[in-house]
């Protein structure tokens, strides 16, 4: 009986020792794992990838506009090109006015007896006719209205009167004797007939025509009128 009890105690002791050994081993393994975990260093997280650098912008000439304008020693720093206007044309000088010799009215309205200059022949001009470089616009006994290069020129009759004719000699003044003038050959009288056209309803007299005023030929009547410059002869249409 004692022997069985001893064996049982020995078996119990062996079981206790085996349990203790097992617990010791488990504790050591746990301790090793704990040390490994505590001693393990944490690795830092990798940095985020860097974005790619921006593409280089292409250089343009307009970028340097501000720099060019602020460079004091640059001749072309002002982008505004000043274009000088062409010089104004010189005004054309107005030619000399024609000469006025009188007014003639044949029933169709007044006509001015004028000449372009002292050497030009006298003739009658109606409003609208050209007198040299001028155009006759209107005429009456007091003034004439001319047009030249778009300008209207109004002159009194006295301003345009031809004064190149020498005045008659004063009484009591002795004149030097002139050389004798040879007599002109006699001119045969011309037949009574109208000459060239002066206007649509008047014709000129033929030199040498001695027919009296009132003579009617081919539907034209001869008229002789006194003017400040002598007798004026013309033919007018018989109405």
JSON list of C-alpha atoms in Angstrom, two decimals:
[
{"chain": "A", "resi": 1, "resn": "UNK", "atom": "CA", "xyz": [0.00, 0.00, 0.00]},
{"chain": "A", "resi": 2, "resn": "UNK", "atom": "CA", "xyz": [2.81, 2.38, 0.80]},
{"chain": "A", "resi": 3, "resn": "UNK", "atom": "CA", "xyz": [4.52, 1.45, -2.40]},
{"chain": "A", "resi": 4, "resn": "UNK", "atom": "CA", "xyz": [1.48, 2.41, -4.49]},
{"chain": "A", "resi": 5, "resn": "UNK", "atom": "CA", "xyz": [1.16, 5.66, -2.63]},
{"chain": "A", "resi": 6, "resn": "UNK", "atom": "CA", "xyz": [4.82, 6.45, -3.27]},
{"chain": "A", "resi": 7, "resn": "UNK", "atom": "CA", "xyz": [4.41, 5.71, -6.94]},
{"chain": "A", "resi": 8, "resn": "UNK", "atom": "CA", "xyz": [1.41, 7.93, -7.07]},
{"chain": "A", "resi": 9, "resn": "UNK", "atom": "CA", "xyz": [3.33, 10.73, -5.39]},
{"chain": "A", "resi": 10, "resn": "UNK", "atom": "CA", "xyz": [6.22, 10.27, -7.76]},
{"chain": "A", "resi": 11, "resn": "UNK", "atom": "CA", "xyz": [3.89, 10.36, -10.74]},
{"chain": "A", "resi": 12, "resn": "UNK", "atom": "CA", "xyz": [2.23, 13.48, -9.38]},
{"chain": "A", "resi": 13, "resn": "UNK", "atom": "CA", "xyz": [5.62, 15.09, -8.80]},
{"chain": "A", "resi": 14, "resn": "UNK", "atom": "CA", "xyz": [6.74, 14.23, -12.33]},
{"chain": "A", "resi": 15, "resn": "UNK", "atom": "CA", "xyz": [3.52, 15.73, -13.69]},
{"chain": "A", "resi": 16, "resn": "UNK", "atom": "CA", "xyz": [4.07, 18.89, -11.68]},
{"chain": "A", "resi": 17, "resn": "UNK", "atom": "CA", "xyz": [7.67, 19.16, -12.91]},
{"chain": "A", "resi": 18, "resn": "UNK", "atom": "CA", "xyz": [6.60, 18.60, -16.53]},
{"chain": "A", "resi": 19, "resn": "UNK", "atom": "CA", "xyz": [3.93, 21.26, -16.18]},
{"chain": "A", "resi": 20, "resn": "UNK", "atom": "CA", "xyz": [6.40, 23.65, -14.66]},
{"chain": "A", "resi": 21, "resn": "UNK", "atom": "CA", "xyz": [8.89, 23.02, -17.45]},
{"chain": "A", "resi": 22, "resn": "UNK", "atom": "CA", "xyz": [6.19, 23.55, -20.03]},
{"chain": "A", "resi": 23, "resn": "UNK", "atom": "CA", "xyz": [5.07, 26.79, -18.42]},
{"chain": "A", "resi": 24, "resn": "UNK", "atom": "CA", "xyz": [8.68, 27.95, -18.19]},
{"chain": "A", "resi": 25, "resn": "UNK", "atom": "CA", "xyz": [9.23, 27.31, -21.85]},
{"chain": "A", "resi": 26, "resn": "UNK", "atom": "CA", "xyz": [6.01, 29.06, -22.85]},
{"chain": "A", "resi": 27, "resn": "UNK", "atom": "CA", "xyz": [6.96, 32.07, -20.72]},
{"chain": "A", "resi": 28, "resn": "UNK", "atom": "CA", "xyz": [10.39, 32.30, -22.28]},
{"chain": "A", "resi": 29, "resn": "UNK", "atom": "CA", "xyz": [8.96, 32.07, -25.78]},
{"chain": "A", "resi": 30, "resn": "UNK", "atom": "CA", "xyz": [6.47, 34.83, -24.95]},
{"chain": "A", "resi": 31, "resn": "UNK", "atom": "CA", "xyz": [9.22, 36.94, -23.48]},
{"chain": "A", "resi": 32, "resn": "UNK", "atom": "CA", "xyz": [11.33, 36.51, -26.63]},
{"chain": "A", "resi": 33, "resn": "UNK", "atom": "CA", "xyz": [8.42, 37.51, -28.83]},
{"chain": "A", "resi": 34, "resn": "UNK", "atom": "CA", "xyz": [7.75, 40.54, -26.65]},
{"chain": "A", "resi": 35, "resn": "UNK", "atom": "CA", "xyz": [11.38, 41.66, -26.88]},
{"chain": "A", "resi": 36, "resn": "UNK", "atom": "CA", "xyz": [11.36, 41.21, -30.65]},
{"chain": "A", "resi": 37, "resn": "UNK", "atom": "CA", "xyz": [8.25, 43.33, -30.97]},
{"chain": "A", "resi": 38, "resn": "UNK", "atom": "CA", "xyz": [9.54, 46.08, -28.67]},
{"chain": "A", "resi": 39, "resn": "UNK", "atom": "CA", "xyz": [12.93, 46.19, -30.28]},
{"chain": "A", "resi": 40, "resn": "UNK", "atom": "CA", "xyz": [11.58, 46.26, -33.84]},
{"chain": "A", "resi": 41, "resn": "UNK", "atom": "CA", "xyz": [12.11, 49.73, -35.37]},
{"chain": "A", "resi": 42, "resn": "UNK", "atom": "CA", "xyz": [9.25, 51.31, -37.28]},
{"chain": "A", "resi": 43, "resn": "UNK", "atom": "CA", "xyz": [10.24, 52.03, -40.90]},
{"chain": "A", "resi": 44, "resn": "UNK", "atom": "CA", "xyz": [9.25, 55.60, -42.06]},
{"chain": "A", "resi": 45, "resn": "UNK", "atom": "CA", "xyz": [6.66, 55.83, -44.82]},
{"chain": "A", "resi": 46, "resn": "UNK", "atom": "CA", "xyz": [8.14, 56.60, -48.24]},
{"chain": "A", "resi": 47, "resn": "UNK", "atom": "CA", "xyz": [7.69, 60.25, -49.34]},
{"chain": "A", "resi": 48, "resn": "UNK", "atom": "CA", "xyz": [5.04, 60.96, -52.00]},
{"chain": "A", "resi": 49, "resn": "UNK", "atom": "CA", "xyz": [6.34, 61.15, -55.54]},
{"chain": "A", "resi": 50, "resn": "UNK", "atom": "CA", "xyz": [7.39, 64.64, -56.70]},
{"chain": "A", "resi": 51, "resn": "UNK", "atom": "CA", "xyz": [5.23, 66.19, -59.47]},
{"chain": "A", "resi": 52, "resn": "UNK", "atom": "CA", "xyz": [6.98, 66.59, -62.82]},
{"chain": "A", "resi": 53, "resn": "UNK", "atom": "CA", "xyz": [8.45, 70.07, -63.49]},
{"chain": "A", "resi": 54, "resn": "UNK", "atom": "CA", "xyz": [6.31, 72.37, -65.69]},
{"chain": "A", "resi": 55, "resn": "UNK", "atom": "CA", "xyz": [7.19, 72.51, -69.35]},
{"chain": "A", "resi": 56, "resn": "UNK", "atom": "CA", "xyz": [9.27, 75.55, -70.33]},
{"chain": "A", "resi": 57, "resn": "UNK", "atom": "CA", "xyz": [7.11, 78.24, -72.01]},
{"chain": "A", "resi": 58, "resn": "UNK", "atom": "CA", "xyz": [8.13, 79.25, -75.50]},
{"chain": "A", "resi": 59, "resn": "UNK", "atom": "CA", "xyz": [9.67, 82.72, -75.61]},
{"chain": "A", "resi": 60, "resn": "UNK", "atom": "CA", "xyz": [7.61, 85.29, -77.57]},
{"chain": "A", "resi": 61, "resn": "UNK", "atom": "CA", "xyz": [8.64, 88.69, -78.86]},
{"chain": "A", "resi": 62, "resn": "UNK", "atom": "CA", "xyz": [5.66, 90.36, -77.16]},
{"chain": "A", "resi": 63, "resn": "UNK", "atom": "CA", "xyz": [7.12, 89.40, -73.77]},
{"chain": "A", "resi": 64, "resn": "UNK", "atom": "CA", "xyz": [9.94, 91.92, -74.31]},
{"chain": "A", "resi": 65, "resn": "UNK", "atom": "CA", "xyz": [7.56, 94.75, -75.28]},
{"chain": "A", "resi": 66, "resn": "UNK", "atom": "CA", "xyz": [7.57, 96.25, -71.81]},
{"chain": "A", "resi": 67, "resn": "UNK", "atom": "CA", "xyz": [11.36, 96.02, -71.59]},
{"chain": "A", "resi": 68, "resn": "UNK", "atom": "CA", "xyz": [11.83, 97.67, -74.98]},
{"chain": "A", "resi": 69, "resn": "UNK", "atom": "CA", "xyz": [9.55, 100.58, -74.10]},
{"chain": "A", "resi": 70, "resn": "UNK", "atom": "CA", "xyz": [11.44, 101.31, -70.88]},
{"chain": "A", "resi": 71, "resn": "UNK", "atom": "CA", "xyz": [14.91, 101.33, -72.41]},
{"chain": "A", "resi": 72, "resn": "UNK", "atom": "CA", "xyz": [15.81, 104.99, -72.67]},
{"chain": "A", "resi": 73, "resn": "UNK", "atom": "CA", "xyz": [18.60, 104.39, -75.17]},
{"chain": "A", "resi": 74, "resn": "UNK", "atom": "CA", "xyz": [16.49, 102.37, -77.62]},
{"chain": "A", "resi": 75, "resn": "UNK", "atom": "CA", "xyz": [15.34, 104.40, -80.63]},
{"chain": "A", "resi": 76, "resn": "UNK", "atom": "CA", "xyz": [12.44, 102.08, -81.35]},
{"chain": "A", "resi": 77, "resn": "UNK", "atom": "CA", "xyz": [11.15, 101.85, -77.78]},
{"chain": "A", "resi": 78, "resn": "UNK", "atom": "CA", "xyz": [7.92, 103.68, -78.72]},
{"chain": "A", "resi": 79, "resn": "UNK", "atom": "CA", "xyz": [5.64, 101.25, -80.59]},
{"chain": "A", "resi": 80, "resn": "UNK", "atom": "CA", "xyz": [3.42, 104.09, -81.84]},
{"chain": "A", "resi": 81, "resn": "UNK", "atom": "CA", "xyz": [4.63, 105.14, -85.29]},
{"chain": "A", "resi": 82, "resn": "UNK", "atom": "CA", "xyz": [3.92, 108.82, -85.90]},
{"chain": "A", "resi": 83, "resn": "UNK", "atom": "CA", "xyz": [3.02, 109.35, -89.55]},
{"chain": "A", "resi": 84, "resn": "UNK", "atom": "CA", "xyz": [3.35, 112.97, -90.53]},
{"chain": "A", "resi": 85, "resn": "UNK", "atom": "CA", "xyz": [0.59, 114.14, -92.88]},
{"chain": "A", "resi": 86, "resn": "UNK", "atom": "CA", "xyz": [1.71, 115.32, -96.31]},
{"chain": "A", "resi": 87, "resn": "UNK", "atom": "CA", "xyz": [2.09, 119.07, -96.63]},
{"chain": "A", "resi": 88, "resn": "UNK", "atom": "CA", "xyz": [-0.99, 120.91, -97.78]},
{"chain": "A", "resi": 89, "resn": "UNK", "atom": "CA", "xyz": [-0.86, 121.89, -101.44]},
{"chain": "A", "resi": 90, "resn": "UNK", "atom": "CA", "xyz": [0.03, 125.49, -102.05]},
{"chain": "A", "resi": 91, "resn": "UNK", "atom": "CA", "xyz": [-2.98, 127.60, -103.05]},
{"chain": "A", "resi": 92, "resn": "UNK", "atom": "CA", "xyz": [-3.14, 128.48, -106.72]},
{"chain": "A", "resi": 93, "resn": "UNK", "atom": "CA", "xyz": [-2.78, 132.24, -107.16]},
{"chain": "A", "resi": 94, "resn": "UNK", "atom": "CA", "xyz": [-5.84, 133.80, -108.72]},
{"chain": "A", "resi": 95, "resn": "UNK", "atom": "CA", "xyz": [-5.15, 135.21, -112.19]},
{"chain": "A", "resi": 96, "resn": "UNK", "atom": "CA", "xyz": [-5.93, 138.78, -113.13]},
{"chain": "A", "resi": 97, "resn": "UNK", "atom": "CA", "xyz": [-9.61, 139.56, -113.46]},
{"chain": "A", "resi": 98, "resn": "UNK", "atom": "CA", "xyz": [-11.01, 140.10, -116.92]},
{"chain": "A", "resi": 99, "resn": "UNK", "atom": "CA", "xyz": [-11.77, 143.63, -118.05]},
{"chain": "A", "resi": 100, "resn": "UNK", "atom": "CA", "xyz": [-15.28, 145.07, -118.19]},
{"chain": "A", "resi": 101, "resn": "UNK", "atom": "CA", "xyz": [-16.36, 147.40, -121.00]},
{"chain": "A", "resi": 102, "resn": "UNK", "atom": "CA", "xyz": [-20.12, 147.75, -120.63]},
{"chain": "A", "resi": 103, "resn": "UNK", "atom": "CA", "xyz": [-23.52, 146.08, -120.37]},
{"chain": "A", "resi": 104, "resn": "UNK", "atom": "CA", "xyz": [-25.72, 145.19, -123.33]},
{"chain": "A", "resi": 105, "resn": "UNK", "atom": "CA", "xyz": [-29.35, 144.07, -123.08]},
{"chain": "A", "resi": 106, "resn": "UNK", "atom": "CA", "xyz": [-31.02, 142.91, -126.29]},
{"chain": "A", "resi": 107, "resn": "UNK", "atom": "CA", "xyz": [-34.16, 141.66, -124.60]},
{"chain": "A", "resi": 108, "resn": "UNK", "atom": "CA", "xyz": [-32.78, 138.26, -123.62]},
{"chain": "A", "resi": 109, "resn": "UNK", "atom": "CA", "xyz": [-31.22, 139.51, -120.38]},
{"chain": "A", "resi": 110, "resn": "UNK", "atom": "CA", "xyz": [-28.15, 141.64, -119.71]},
{"chain": "A", "resi": 111, "resn": "UNK", "atom": "CA", "xyz": [-24.84, 140.66, -121.33]},
{"chain": "A", "resi": 112, "resn": "UNK", "atom": "CA", "xyz": [-21.43, 141.94, -120.24]},
{"chain": "A", "resi": 113, "resn": "UNK", "atom": "CA", "xyz": [-19.04, 143.34, -122.82]},
{"chain": "A", "resi": 114, "resn": "UNK", "atom": "CA", "xyz": [-15.70, 142.00, -121.57]},
{"chain": "A", "resi": 115, "resn": "UNK", "atom": "CA", "xyz": [-12.21, 140.98, -122.62]},
{"chain": "A", "resi": 116, "resn": "UNK", "atom": "CA", "xyz": [-9.77, 138.57, -121.02]},
{"chain": "A", "resi": 117, "resn": "UNK", "atom": "CA", "xyz": [-7.00, 141.20, -120.98]},
{"chain": "A", "resi": 118, "resn": "UNK", "atom": "CA", "xyz": [-6.00, 144.46, -122.64]},
{"chain": "A", "resi": 119, "resn": "UNK", "atom": "CA", "xyz": [-4.86, 142.64, -125.80]},
{"chain": "A", "resi": 120, "resn": "UNK", "atom": "CA", "xyz": [-7.85, 140.33, -126.18]},
{"chain": "A", "resi": 121, "resn": "UNK", "atom": "CA", "xyz": [-10.84, 141.34, -128.33]},
{"chain": "A", "resi": 122, "resn": "UNK", "atom": "CA", "xyz": [-14.03, 142.65, -126.77]},
{"chain": "A", "resi": 123, "resn": "UNK", "atom": "CA", "xyz": [-17.10, 140.45, -126.98]},
{"chain": "A", "resi": 124, "resn": "UNK", "atom": "CA", "xyz": [-20.37, 139.94, -125.19]},
{"chain": "A", "resi": 125, "resn": "UNK", "atom": "CA", "xyz": [-20.71, 137.28, -122.46]},
{"chain": "A", "resi": 126, "resn": "UNK", "atom": "CA", "xyz": [-23.89, 135.89, -120.98]},
{"chain": "A", "resi": 127, "resn": "UNK", "atom": "CA", "xyz": [-24.16, 134.33, -117.48]},
{"chain": "A", "resi": 128, "resn": "UNK", "atom": "CA", "xyz": [-22.66, 130.84, -117.71]},
{"chain": "A", "resi": 129, "resn": "UNK", "atom": "CA", "xyz": [-20.01, 131.75, -120.30]},
{"chain": "A", "resi": 130, "resn": "UNK", "atom": "CA", "xyz": [-16.30, 131.33, -119.60]},
{"chain": "A", "resi": 131, "resn": "UNK", "atom": "CA", "xyz": [-14.18, 134.50, -119.60]},
{"chain": "A", "resi": 132, "resn": "UNK", "atom": "CA", "xyz": [-10.65, 133.15, -119.62]},
{"chain": "A", "resi": 133, "resn": "UNK", "atom": "CA", "xyz": [-10.15, 131.27, -116.33]},
{"chain": "A", "resi": 134, "resn": "UNK", "atom": "CA", "xyz": [-13.33, 132.74, -114.85]},
{"chain": "A", "resi": 135, "resn": "UNK", "atom": "CA", "xyz": [-17.01, 131.97, -115.31]},
{"chain": "A", "resi": 136, "resn": "UNK", "atom": "CA", "xyz": [-19.56, 134.76, -115.52]},
{"chain": "A", "resi": 137, "resn": "UNK", "atom": "CA", "xyz": [-22.35, 133.99, -113.02]},
{"chain": "A", "resi": 138, "resn": "UNK", "atom": "CA", "xyz": [-24.42, 137.18, -113.02]},
{"chain": "A", "resi": 139, "resn": "UNK", "atom": "CA", "xyz": [-24.24, 140.73, -114.35]},
{"chain": "A", "resi": 140, "resn": "UNK", "atom": "CA", "xyz": [-26.21, 143.94, -113.89]},
{"chain": "A", "resi": 141, "resn": "UNK", "atom": "CA", "xyz": [-25.55, 147.65, -114.14]},
{"chain": "A", "resi": 142, "resn": "UNK", "atom": "CA", "xyz": [-23.88, 147.78, -110.71]},
{"chain": "A", "resi": 143, "resn": "UNK", "atom": "CA", "xyz": [-21.81, 144.63, -110.23]},
{"chain": "A", "resi": 144, "resn": "UNK", "atom": "CA", "xyz": [-20.57, 141.38, -111.75]},
{"chain": "A", "resi": 145, "resn": "UNK", "atom": "CA", "xyz": [-20.40, 137.96, -110.11]},
{"chain": "A", "resi": 146, "resn": "UNK", "atom": "CA", "xyz": [-17.62, 135.62, -111.27]},
{"chain": "A", "resi": 147, "resn": "UNK", "atom": "CA", "xyz": [-16.62, 132.10, -110.26]},
{"chain": "A", "resi": 148, "resn": "UNK", "atom": "CA", "xyz": [-13.07, 130.71, -110.13]},
{"chain": "A", "resi": 149, "resn": "UNK", "atom": "CA", "xyz": [-11.95, 127.36, -108.67]},
{"chain": "A", "resi": 150, "resn": "UNK", "atom": "CA", "xyz": [-15.18, 127.10, -106.67]},
{"chain": "A", "resi": 151, "resn": "UNK", "atom": "CA", "xyz": [-14.82, 130.64, -105.27]},
{"chain": "A", "resi": 152, "resn": "UNK", "atom": "CA", "xyz": [-17.48, 133.28, -105.86]},
{"chain": "A", "resi": 153, "resn": "UNK", "atom": "CA", "xyz": [-16.05, 136.71, -106.65]},
{"chain": "A", "resi": 154, "resn": "UNK", "atom": "CA", "xyz": [-18.33, 139.76, -106.59]},
{"chain": "A", "resi": 155, "resn": "UNK", "atom": "CA", "xyz": [-16.92, 142.97, -108.01]},
{"chain": "A", "resi": 156, "resn": "UNK", "atom": "CA", "xyz": [-18.48, 146.34, -108.73]},
{"chain": "A", "resi": 157, "resn": "UNK", "atom": "CA", "xyz": [-18.60, 147.62, -112.28]},
{"chain": "A", "resi": 158, "resn": "UNK", "atom": "CA", "xyz": [-16.21, 150.42, -111.34]},
{"chain": "A", "resi": 159, "resn": "UNK", "atom": "CA", "xyz": [-13.60, 147.92, -110.03]},
{"chain": "A", "resi": 160, "resn": "UNK", "atom": "CA", "xyz": [-13.53, 145.93, -113.28]},
{"chain": "A", "resi": 161, "resn": "UNK", "atom": "CA", "xyz": [-13.92, 148.78, -115.75]},
{"chain": "A", "resi": 162, "resn": "UNK", "atom": "CA", "xyz": [-11.14, 148.90, -118.34]},
{"chain": "A", "resi": 163, "resn": "UNK", "atom": "CA", "xyz": [-9.16, 152.08, -117.67]},
{"chain": "A", "resi": 164, "resn": "UNK", "atom": "CA", "xyz": [-6.40, 151.39, -120.15]},
{"chain": "A", "resi": 165, "resn": "UNK", "atom": "CA", "xyz": [-8.02, 153.72, -122.72]},
{"chain": "A", "resi": 166, "resn": "UNK", "atom": "CA", "xyz": [-6.29, 157.11, -122.68]},
{"chain": "A", "resi": 167, "resn": "UNK", "atom": "CA", "xyz": [-8.60, 159.95, -121.60]},
{"chain": "A", "resi": 168, "resn": "UNK", "atom": "CA", "xyz": [-9.25, 162.80, -124.07]},
{"chain": "A", "resi": 169, "resn": "UNK", "atom": "CA", "xyz": [-6.76, 165.73, -123.92]},
{"chain": "A", "resi": 170, "resn": "UNK", "atom": "CA", "xyz": [-7.61, 168.61, -121.60]},
{"chain": "A", "resi": 171, "resn": "UNK", "atom": "CA", "xyz": [-8.68, 171.87, -123.23]},
{"chain": "A", "resi": 172, "resn": "UNK", "atom": "CA", "xyz": [-6.00, 174.50, -123.45]},
{"chain": "A", "resi": 173, "resn": "UNK", "atom": "CA", "xyz": [-3.12, 172.00, -123.58]},
{"chain": "A", "resi": 174, "resn": "UNK", "atom": "CA", "xyz": [-1.09, 172.15, -126.76]},
{"chain": "A", "resi": 175, "resn": "UNK", "atom": "CA", "xyz": [-0.32, 168.80, -128.28]},
{"chain": "A", "resi": 176, "resn": "UNK", "atom": "CA", "xyz": [2.73, 168.05, -130.33]},
{"chain": "A", "resi": 177, "resn": "UNK", "atom": "CA", "xyz": [1.94, 167.90, -134.06]},
{"chain": "A", "resi": 178, "resn": "UNK", "atom": "CA", "xyz": [1.58, 164.36, -135.25]},
{"chain": "A", "resi": 179, "resn": "UNK", "atom": "CA", "xyz": [2.88, 162.97, -138.49]},
{"chain": "A", "resi": 180, "resn": "UNK", "atom": "CA", "xyz": [0.44, 163.16, -141.39]},
{"chain": "A", "resi": 181, "resn": "UNK", "atom": "CA", "xyz": [-1.68, 160.05, -141.76]},
{"chain": "A", "resi": 182, "resn": "UNK", "atom": "CA", "xyz": [-2.10, 158.64, -145.23]},
{"chain": "A", "resi": 183, "resn": "UNK", "atom": "CA", "xyz": [-5.75, 158.48, -146.27]},
{"chain": "A", "resi": 184, "resn": "UNK", "atom": "CA", "xyz": [-7.30, 155.04, -146.12]},
{"chain": "A", "resi": 185, "resn": "UNK", "atom": "CA", "xyz": [-8.48, 153.53, -149.35]},
{"chain": "A", "resi": 186, "resn": "UNK", "atom": "CA", "xyz": [-12.19, 153.75, -149.90]},
{"chain": "A", "resi": 187, "resn": "UNK", "atom": "CA", "xyz": [-14.12, 150.63, -148.95]},
{"chain": "A", "resi": 188, "resn": "UNK", "atom": "CA", "xyz": [-17.00, 149.61, -151.11]},
{"chain": "A", "resi": 189, "resn": "UNK", "atom": "CA", "xyz": [-20.25, 149.49, -149.13]},
{"chain": "A", "resi": 190, "resn": "UNK", "atom": "CA", "xyz": [-21.20, 145.98, -148.07]},
{"chain": "A", "resi": 191, "resn": "UNK", "atom": "CA", "xyz": [-24.63, 144.61, -148.82]},
{"chain": "A", "resi": 192, "resn": "UNK", "atom": "CA", "xyz": [-27.18, 144.74, -146.02]},
{"chain": "A", "resi": 193, "resn": "UNK", "atom": "CA", "xyz": [-26.98, 141.27, -144.46]},
{"chain": "A", "resi": 194, "resn": "UNK", "atom": "CA", "xyz": [-26.43, 139.82, -140.96]},
{"chain": "A", "resi": 195, "resn": "UNK", "atom": "CA", "xyz": [-22.98, 138.57, -140.01]},
{"chain": "A", "resi": 196, "resn": "UNK", "atom": "CA", "xyz": [-21.85, 135.89, -137.53]},
{"chain": "A", "resi": 197, "resn": "UNK", "atom": "CA", "xyz": [-23.94, 134.70, -134.57]},
{"chain": "A", "resi": 198, "resn": "UNK", "atom": "CA", "xyz": [-23.68, 136.63, -131.29]},
{"chain": "A", "resi": 199, "resn": "UNK", "atom": "CA", "xyz": [-26.39, 134.63, -129.53]},
{"chain": "A", "resi": 200, "resn": "UNK", "atom": "CA", "xyz": [-29.22, 132.32, -130.61]},
{"chain": "A", "resi": 201, "resn": "UNK", "atom": "CA", "xyz": [-31.33, 135.37, -131.51]},
{"chain": "A", "resi": 202, "resn": "UNK", "atom": "CA", "xyz": [-28.72, 137.99, -132.53]},
{"chain": "A", "resi": 203, "resn": "UNK", "atom": "CA", "xyz": [-26.09, 138.33, -135.23]},
{"chain": "A", "resi": 204, "resn": "UNK", "atom": "CA", "xyz": [-23.20, 140.74, -135.72]},
{"chain": "A", "resi": 205, "resn": "UNK", "atom": "CA", "xyz": [-23.07, 143.52, -138.29]},
{"chain": "A", "resi": 206, "resn": "UNK", "atom": "CA", "xyz": [-20.79, 143.15, -141.29]},
{"chain": "A", "resi": 207, "resn": "UNK", "atom": "CA", "xyz": [-18.06, 145.82, -141.52]},
{"chain": "A", "resi": 208, "resn": "UNK", "atom": "CA", "xyz": [-18.95, 148.36, -144.22]},
{"chain": "A", "resi": 209, "resn": "UNK", "atom": "CA", "xyz": [-22.71, 147.75, -143.93]},
{"chain": "A", "resi": 210, "resn": "UNK", "atom": "CA", "xyz": [-24.21, 151.22, -144.22]},
{"chain": "A", "resi": 211, "resn": "UNK", "atom": "CA", "xyz": [-27.84, 150.20, -144.21]},
{"chain": "A", "resi": 212, "resn": "UNK", "atom": "CA", "xyz": [-29.95, 152.19, -141.72]},
{"chain": "A", "resi": 213, "resn": "UNK", "atom": "CA", "xyz": [-31.34, 150.85, -138.47]},
{"chain": "A", "resi": 214, "resn": "UNK", "atom": "CA", "xyz": [-34.59, 149.00, -138.91]},
{"chain": "A", "resi": 215, "resn": "UNK", "atom": "CA", "xyz": [-33.54, 147.24, -142.14]},
{"chain": "A", "resi": 216, "resn": "UNK", "atom": "CA", "xyz": [-35.03, 143.72, -142.25]},
{"chain": "A", "resi": 217, "resn": "UNK", "atom": "CA", "xyz": [-33.20, 140.95, -144.11]},
{"chain": "A", "resi": 218, "resn": "UNK", "atom": "CA", "xyz": [-33.92, 137.19, -143.85]},
{"chain": "A", "resi": 219, "resn": "UNK", "atom": "CA", "xyz": [-36.11, 137.64, -140.76]},
{"chain": "A", "resi": 220, "resn": "UNK", "atom": "CA", "xyz": [-33.46, 139.75, -138.96]},
{"chain": "A", "resi": 221, "resn": "UNK", "atom": "CA", "xyz": [-33.80, 143.47, -138.14]},
{"chain": "A", "resi": 222, "resn": "UNK", "atom": "CA", "xyz": [-30.80, 145.77, -137.91]},
{"chain": "A", "resi": 223, "resn": "UNK", "atom": "CA", "xyz": [-30.44, 147.61, -134.57]},
{"chain": "A", "resi": 224, "resn": "UNK", "atom": "CA", "xyz": [-28.03, 150.43, -133.76]},
{"chain": "A", "resi": 225, "resn": "UNK", "atom": "CA", "xyz": [-27.76, 151.44, -130.09]},
{"chain": "A", "resi": 226, "resn": "UNK", "atom": "CA", "xyz": [-25.63, 154.12, -128.47]},
{"chain": "A", "resi": 227, "resn": "UNK", "atom": "CA", "xyz": [-23.38, 152.92, -125.60]},
{"chain": "A", "resi": 228, "resn": "UNK", "atom": "CA", "xyz": [-20.79, 154.74, -123.45]},
{"chain": "A", "resi": 229, "resn": "UNK", "atom": "CA", "xyz": [-18.17, 153.31, -125.82]},
{"chain": "A", "resi": 230, "resn": "UNK", "atom": "CA", "xyz": [-19.80, 154.25, -129.14]},
{"chain": "A", "resi": 231, "resn": "UNK", "atom": "CA", "xyz": [-22.56, 152.83, -131.30]},
{"chain": "A", "resi": 232, "resn": "UNK", "atom": "CA", "xyz": [-23.38, 149.15, -130.98]},
{"chain": "A", "resi": 233, "resn": "UNK", "atom": "CA", "xyz": [-24.62, 147.48, -134.17]},
{"chain": "A", "resi": 234, "resn": "UNK", "atom": "CA", "xyz": [-26.28, 144.06, -134.32]},
{"chain": "A", "resi": 235, "resn": "UNK", "atom": "CA", "xyz": [-29.12, 142.20, -135.98]},
{"chain": "A", "resi": 236, "resn": "UNK", "atom": "CA", "xyz": [-31.96, 140.72, -133.96]},
{"chain": "A", "resi": 237, "resn": "UNK", "atom": "CA", "xyz": [-34.64, 138.22, -134.84]},
{"chain": "A", "resi": 238, "resn": "UNK", "atom": "CA", "xyz": [-37.93, 139.79, -135.89]},
{"chain": "A", "resi": 239, "resn": "UNK", "atom": "CA", "xyz": [-40.57, 138.62, -133.40]}
]
